[in-house]
Coordinates of C-alpha atoms and ligand atoms in Angstrom, one line a residue:
M999 CA 98.0 101.6 65.2
R1000 CA 98.2 97.9 64.1
L1001 CA 97.4 94.9 66.3
D1002 CA 98.9 91.5 65.5
I1003 CA 97.3 88.6 67.3
H1004 CA 99.2 85.3 67.8
Q1005 CA 97.7 82.2 69.3
V1006 CA 100.4 80.2 71.1
K1007 CA 100.6 76.9 73.0
L1008 CA 102.7 77.0 76.2
P1009 CA 103.9 73.6 77.4
L1010 CA 104.0 73.1 81.2
R1011 CA 106.9 71.5 83.1
R1012 CA 104.4 69.2 84.8
V1013 CA 100.7 68.6 85.2
F1014 CA 99.1 71.6 87.1
A1015 CA 96.0 70.8 89.1
I1016 CA 93.7 72.8 91.3
S1017 CA 90.3 72.0 92.8
R1018 CA 88.6 72.6 89.4
G1019 CA 90.8 70.6 87.0
A1020 CA 94.2 69.9 85.6
I1021 CA 96.2 71.0 82.5
T1022 CA 99.5 70.1 80.8
E1023 CA 99.7 73.0 78.4
Q1024 CA 98.3 76.5 78.3
E1025 CA 96.5 78.3 75.4
S1026 CA 97.8 81.8 75.2
V1027 CA 97.2 84.8 72.9
I1028 CA 100.2 87.2 72.6
V1029 CA 99.5 90.5 70.9
E1030 CA 101.8 93.0 69.3
L1031 CA 100.6 96.6 69.2
H1032 CA 102.5 98.6 66.6
D1033 CA 102.8 102.4 66.4
Q1034 CA 105.4 104.9 65.2
G1035 CA 107.9 102.1 64.5
R1036 CA 107.7 100.5 68.0
V1037 CA 105.9 97.4 69.3
G1038 CA 104.2 96.8 72.6
L1039 CA 103.4 93.3 73.9
G1040 CA 100.5 91.9 75.8
E1041 CA 99.1 88.5 76.7
A1042 CA 95.9 86.7 77.9
V1043 CA 95.5 83.0 78.4
K1044 CA 92.7 80.4 78.6
S1045 CA 90.7 80.1 81.8
S1046 CA 87.9 77.7 82.1
Y1047 CA 86.6 79.4 85.2
Y1048 CA 86.3 82.7 83.5
R1049 CA 85.1 81.1 80.3
H1050 CA 87.8 82.4 78.0
D1051 CA 90.1 80.6 75.6
A1052 CA 92.4 81.6 72.7
A1053 CA 89.5 81.7 70.3
T1054 CA 87.2 84.0 72.4
I1055 CA 90.2 86.3 73.2
S1056 CA 91.3 86.5 69.6
S1057 CA 87.9 87.1 68.1
S1058 CA 87.1 90.0 70.5
L1059 CA 90.5 91.6 69.6
E1060 CA 90.0 91.1 65.9
R1061 CA 86.8 93.1 66.0
I1062 CA 88.7 96.2 67.2
V1063 CA 91.5 96.0 64.6
P1064 CA 89.7 98.4 62.2
E1065 CA 89.0 101.0 65.0
L1066 CA 92.7 100.7 66.1
A1067 CA 93.9 101.5 62.5
D1068 CA 92.5 105.0 62.8
Y1069 CA 93.1 105.5 66.5
E1070 CA 95.6 108.2 67.6
F1071 CA 97.6 106.9 70.6
T1072 CA 98.2 109.3 73.5
T1073 CA 98.3 107.3 76.7
P1074 CA 97.5 103.7 77.8
E1075 CA 94.7 105.1 80.1
A1076 CA 93.0 107.0 77.2
L1077 CA 93.3 103.9 75.0
W1078 CA 91.7 101.7 77.8
N1079 CA 88.8 104.2 78.1
H1080 CA 88.2 104.2 74.4
F1081 CA 88.4 100.4 73.8
A1082 CA 86.9 98.9 77.0
P1083 CA 83.4 99.5 75.8
L1084 CA 84.2 98.0 72.4
L1085 CA 85.4 94.6 73.6
D1086 CA 82.1 92.9 74.5
D1087 CA 83.0 92.8 78.2
N1088 CA 85.9 90.5 77.3
Y1089 CA 88.4 91.7 80.0
F1090 CA 90.9 89.0 79.1
A1091 CA 91.2 90.6 75.6
L1092 CA 91.2 94.1 77.2
S1093 CA 94.0 93.1 79.5
A1094 CA 96.2 91.9 76.6
L1095 CA 95.5 95.1 74.7
D1096 CA 96.2 97.3 77.8
Q1097 CA 99.4 95.5 78.6
A1098 CA 100.6 96.1 75.1
A1099 CA 99.6 99.8 75.3
H1100 CA 101.6 100.3 78.5
D1101 CA 104.6 98.5 77.0
L1102 CA 104.4 100.5 73.8
Y1103 CA 104.0 103.8 75.7
G1104 CA 107.2 103.0 77.7
K1105 CA 109.1 102.2 74.5
L1106 CA 107.9 105.4 72.8
N1107 CA 108.8 107.6 75.8
S1108 CA 111.9 105.8 77.2
S1109 CA 110.3 105.0 80.5
S1110 CA 109.4 101.8 82.4
V1111 CA 105.8 101.3 83.4
Y1112 CA 106.4 101.2 87.2
Q1113 CA 108.5 104.4 87.1
R1114 CA 105.9 106.1 85.0
N1115 CA 103.4 105.2 87.7
G1116 CA 105.5 106.8 90.4
L1117 CA 107.0 103.6 91.9
S1118 CA 110.6 102.7 92.7
W1119 CA 112.0 99.1 92.8
R1120 CA 112.9 99.1 96.4
N1121 CA 111.9 96.6 99.2
V1122 CA 109.8 94.7 96.8
P1123 CA 108.2 91.5 98.2
Q1124 CA 109.3 88.0 97.1
S1125 CA 106.9 85.8 95.1
S1126 CA 105.4 82.6 96.1
V1127 CA 105.7 79.5 93.9
T1128 CA 102.5 77.4 93.6
I1129 CA 102.2 73.8 94.7
S1130 CA 99.4 72.2 92.8
I1131 CA 97.0 69.5 93.9
G1132 CA 98.1 65.9 93.5
P1133 CA 98.9 62.6 95.3
M1134 CA 100.8 63.2 98.6
D1135 CA 104.1 61.7 97.3
E1136 CA 104.0 64.0 94.2
V1137 CA 103.2 67.1 96.3
L1138 CA 106.1 66.3 98.6
R1139 CA 108.5 65.8 95.7
E1140 CA 107.3 69.1 94.3
V1141 CA 108.0 70.8 97.6
E1142 CA 111.5 69.3 97.7
S1143 CA 112.2 70.7 94.2
Y1144 CA 111.4 74.2 95.6
A1145 CA 113.7 73.9 98.6
D1146 CA 115.2 77.3 97.9
W1147 CA 111.9 79.2 97.6
P1148 CA 111.0 81.2 100.7
I1149 CA 107.2 81.1 100.1
L1150 CA 105.0 78.3 98.9
K1151 CA 101.4 78.8 97.9
V1152 CA 99.5 75.5 98.2
K1153 CA 96.4 74.7 96.2
L1154 CA 93.8 73.1 98.4
G1155 CA 90.2 72.0 98.0
T1156 CA 90.8 68.2 98.4
P1157 CA 89.2 65.8 100.8
N1158 CA 92.5 65.8 102.9
D1159 CA 93.5 69.5 102.9
L1160 CA 94.8 69.6 106.5
E1161 CA 96.9 66.4 106.0
I1162 CA 98.6 68.0 103.0
V1163 CA 99.5 71.1 104.9
E1164 CA 100.6 69.1 108.0
A1165 CA 102.9 66.9 105.7
L1166 CA 104.3 70.0 104.0
R1167 CA 105.0 71.6 107.3
Q1168 CA 107.1 68.6 108.4
N1169 CA 109.1 68.9 105.2
T1170 CA 109.7 72.6 104.8
D1171 CA 110.3 75.7 106.8
A1172 CA 109.1 77.9 104.0
M1173 CA 106.3 80.4 104.5
L1174 CA 103.0 78.7 103.5
R1175 CA 100.0 80.3 102.0
V1176 CA 96.9 78.3 100.9
D1177 CA 94.4 78.8 98.1
A1178 CA 91.1 76.8 98.4
N1179 CA 89.8 78.1 95.0
C1180 CA 86.2 78.5 96.3
A1181 CA 86.0 74.9 97.6
W1182 CA 85.2 75.3 101.3
T1183 CA 82.1 76.0 103.3
V1184 CA 81.9 78.6 106.1
V1185 CA 82.3 75.9 108.8
E1186 CA 85.2 74.3 107.0
T1187 CA 86.9 77.6 106.6
I1188 CA 86.7 78.6 110.2
R1189 CA 87.7 75.1 111.4
N1190 CA 90.6 74.8 108.9
S1191 CA 91.8 78.3 109.7
I1192 CA 92.6 77.3 113.3
T1193 CA 94.7 74.3 112.4
L1194 CA 96.4 76.2 109.5
A1195 CA 97.3 79.1 111.8
E1196 CA 98.9 76.6 114.2
L1197 CA 100.9 75.2 111.2
G1198 CA 102.2 78.7 110.5
V1199 CA 100.2 79.4 107.4
E1200 CA 100.1 83.2 106.5
F1201 CA 96.7 83.5 104.9
I1202 CA 93.8 81.7 103.1
E1203 CA 92.9 82.7 99.6
Q1204 CA 89.3 82.5 98.4
P1205 CA 87.9 79.8 100.7
L1206 CA 84.2 80.4 99.7
P1207 CA 82.6 80.5 96.2
A1208 CA 82.7 83.9 94.7
D1209 CA 78.9 84.0 94.8
A1210 CA 78.6 82.9 98.5
P1211 CA 76.1 85.1 100.4
V1212 CA 77.5 88.3 101.9
Q1213 CA 76.6 87.0 105.4
S1214 CA 78.7 83.9 104.9
K1215 CA 81.7 86.0 103.8
R1216 CA 81.2 88.3 106.8
V1217 CA 81.2 85.4 109.3
V1218 CA 84.4 84.0 107.8
F1219 CA 86.0 87.5 107.8
E1220 CA 85.1 87.9 111.5
E1221 CA 85.8 84.4 112.8
S1222 CA 88.7 83.1 110.7
A1223 CA 92.0 82.7 112.6
L1224 CA 93.8 83.8 109.5
P1225 CA 93.5 86.7 107.0
I1226 CA 91.2 85.9 104.1
I1227 CA 92.3 87.2 100.6
A1228 CA 89.7 87.6 97.8
D1229 CA 90.6 86.2 94.4
E1230 CA 87.5 85.0 92.5
S1231 CA 85.5 87.5 94.6
C1232 CA 87.6 90.4 93.5
Q1233 CA 87.7 90.7 89.7
R1234 CA 87.0 94.2 88.6
E1235 CA 87.5 97.7 90.1
H1236 CA 84.1 98.0 91.8
H1237 CA 84.8 94.7 93.7
V1238 CA 87.5 96.4 95.8
R1239 CA 84.8 98.4 97.6
E1240 CA 82.6 95.4 97.9
C1241 CA 85.4 93.3 99.4
D1242 CA 86.1 96.0 102.1
G1243 CA 84.7 94.6 105.4
L1244 CA 84.4 91.0 103.9
F1245 CA 88.0 90.2 103.2
H1246 CA 91.4 91.2 104.7
G1247 CA 93.0 91.7 101.3
I1248 CA 92.5 91.4 97.5
N1249 CA 94.4 89.4 94.8
V1250 CA 94.5 91.5 91.6
K1251 CA 95.1 89.8 88.3
L1252 CA 95.4 91.6 85.0
C1253 CA 93.1 89.3 83.1
K1254 CA 90.3 89.7 85.6
C1255 CA 90.3 93.4 85.8
G1256 CA 91.2 94.3 82.2
G1257 CA 94.9 95.1 82.5
L1258 CA 97.4 97.4 84.2
T1259 CA 95.3 100.6 83.9
P1260 CA 92.6 99.3 86.4
A1261 CA 95.1 97.2 88.3
F1262 CA 97.1 100.2 89.5
R1263 CA 93.9 101.9 90.6
M1264 CA 92.6 98.8 92.4
L1265 CA 95.8 98.4 94.4
R1266 CA 95.9 102.0 95.3
E1267 CA 92.3 101.9 96.4
A1268 CA 93.0 98.8 98.5
N1269 CA 95.9 100.6 100.2
V1270 CA 93.7 103.5 101.1
R1271 CA 91.1 101.1 102.5
G1272 CA 93.6 99.3 104.5
L1273 CA 93.2 96.0 102.6
K1274 CA 96.3 93.8 102.0
T1275 CA 97.4 93.9 98.4
M1276 CA 98.4 90.9 96.3
A1277 CA 98.9 90.4 92.6
G1278 CA 98.5 87.0 91.1
C1279 CA 98.7 85.5 87.6
M1280 CA 97.6 82.7 85.4
I1281 CA 100.0 80.2 83.9
E1282 CA 101.3 82.6 81.3
S1283 CA 104.6 83.6 79.6
D1284 CA 107.0 86.4 80.5
V1285 CA 104.8 88.8 78.5
A1286 CA 102.0 88.9 81.0
I1287 CA 104.3 88.2 84.0
S1288 CA 106.5 91.2 83.1
A1289 CA 103.4 93.4 82.8
A1290 CA 102.1 92.2 86.2
A1291 CA 105.6 92.6 87.7
Q1292 CA 105.2 96.4 87.2
L1293 CA 102.7 96.3 90.1
V1294 CA 105.1 94.6 92.5
P1295 CA 106.3 97.8 94.4
L1296 CA 102.6 98.3 95.4
L1297 CA 102.2 94.8 96.9
D1298 CA 102.2 93.1 100.2
Y1299 CA 102.1 89.7 98.6
A1300 CA 103.3 88.6 95.1
D1301 CA 102.2 85.4 93.4
L1302 CA 103.7 85.8 89.9
D1303 CA 105.2 82.4 89.2
G1304 CA 103.2 81.7 86.1
A1305 CA 106.1 81.6 83.6
F1306 CA 108.2 79.6 86.0
L1307 CA 105.8 76.7 85.7
L1308 CA 106.3 76.5 81.9
A1309 CA 108.7 74.0 80.2
S1310 CA 109.5 76.6 77.5
Q1311 CA 108.2 79.9 76.2
P1312 CA 108.8 82.4 73.4
A1313 CA 109.3 85.5 75.6
D1314 CA 112.0 86.9 77.9
G1315 CA 111.4 89.5 80.6
V1316 CA 111.2 89.7 84.4
K1317 CA 112.3 86.5 86.1
L1318 CA 112.0 84.9 89.5
N1319 CA 115.1 83.4 91.1
Q1320 CA 114.0 81.5 94.2
G1321 CA 111.2 83.9 94.7
N1322 CA 113.3 87.1 94.1
F1323 CA 112.2 89.3 91.1
T1324 CA 114.8 90.5 88.7
R1325 CA 114.4 94.3 88.3
P1326 CA 112.5 95.0 85.0
E1327 CA 115.1 96.0 82.4
G1328 CA 114.5 98.2 79.4
Y1329 CA 111.5 100.4 78.6
G1330 CA 107.8 99.5 78.9
C1331 CA 107.3 96.2 80.7
G1332 CA 110.9 95.1 80.0
V1333 CA 109.9 92.1 77.8
T1334 CA 110.8 90.9 74.4
W1335 CA 109.6 87.9 72.4
D1336 CA 110.6 85.8 69.4
A1337 CA 107.6 85.0 67.2
S1338 CA 109.6 82.4 65.3
L1339 CA 109.7 80.3 68.5
V1340 CA 105.9 79.6 68.3
Ligands
MG2439 MG1 93.6 82.0 93.6

């Protein structure tokens, strides 16, 4: 097999800010996995929180190129098992490789990833679109521009979180979800949950820091007026079990867990445990979004607007129209890209 690694800069439509910082463009690594005349695509992007950028992702992947050259491809799951231990615990790199393996397998075997995993594209949830942190007038302008979207996910973790949601509620009838990105205390979370519930918010994502004491998570879980979804607290497979009893649901992201292979298992385990299922994304191109979209039939909540937030991108795949996913077309993850555009 041959792995080609491309570092790409993805320009955003507008500044994107959360409680930890702001960006205007995204560093991405798009990989092409070649075998038997076909190509699978995968992607991972920079994340300051998870301490990965294009250089760390690329250098981990470059180290496995010689091993891949002699590797005989059977299934994406076998490839994941073989290469996960060789990637220095760099699950962002592993995710890009695993997405490419799933895409490639589908192209070699004339199947789509979701169908191969026993899923059908029926009654799939709609995706939220993300409202980032900013001055109130900008936030309201952003909300106005998403008038046709049925679900808004609002980034919080500011000194005036409740004012923001109250102002939004006066300007939209859309379903609101909020993401505090680890910025709240136990007391703030419980107090905010009561007001947010009155404002018709559906759930709160990751109010406490990922390393908050178990007892703090348990108090929030038991006393919050709204369901609590784990994002930063649910990264890899073993976290699903750890979140059971401390969260009402989990937000799976390919880059956190190391790709589609573990993501399918995590969502199925969450279903068995009675946890709500969600898949999220980073700001990334149609390559990673089309891979994550394969999980959508397993979800209660989808938050896969990453490519929608870009001004331009070199890939073409699963799209969102006012929150509605287009059905993945073609084999694998249903994505193509044009390397000449980067
Ligand atoms: Mg989040």
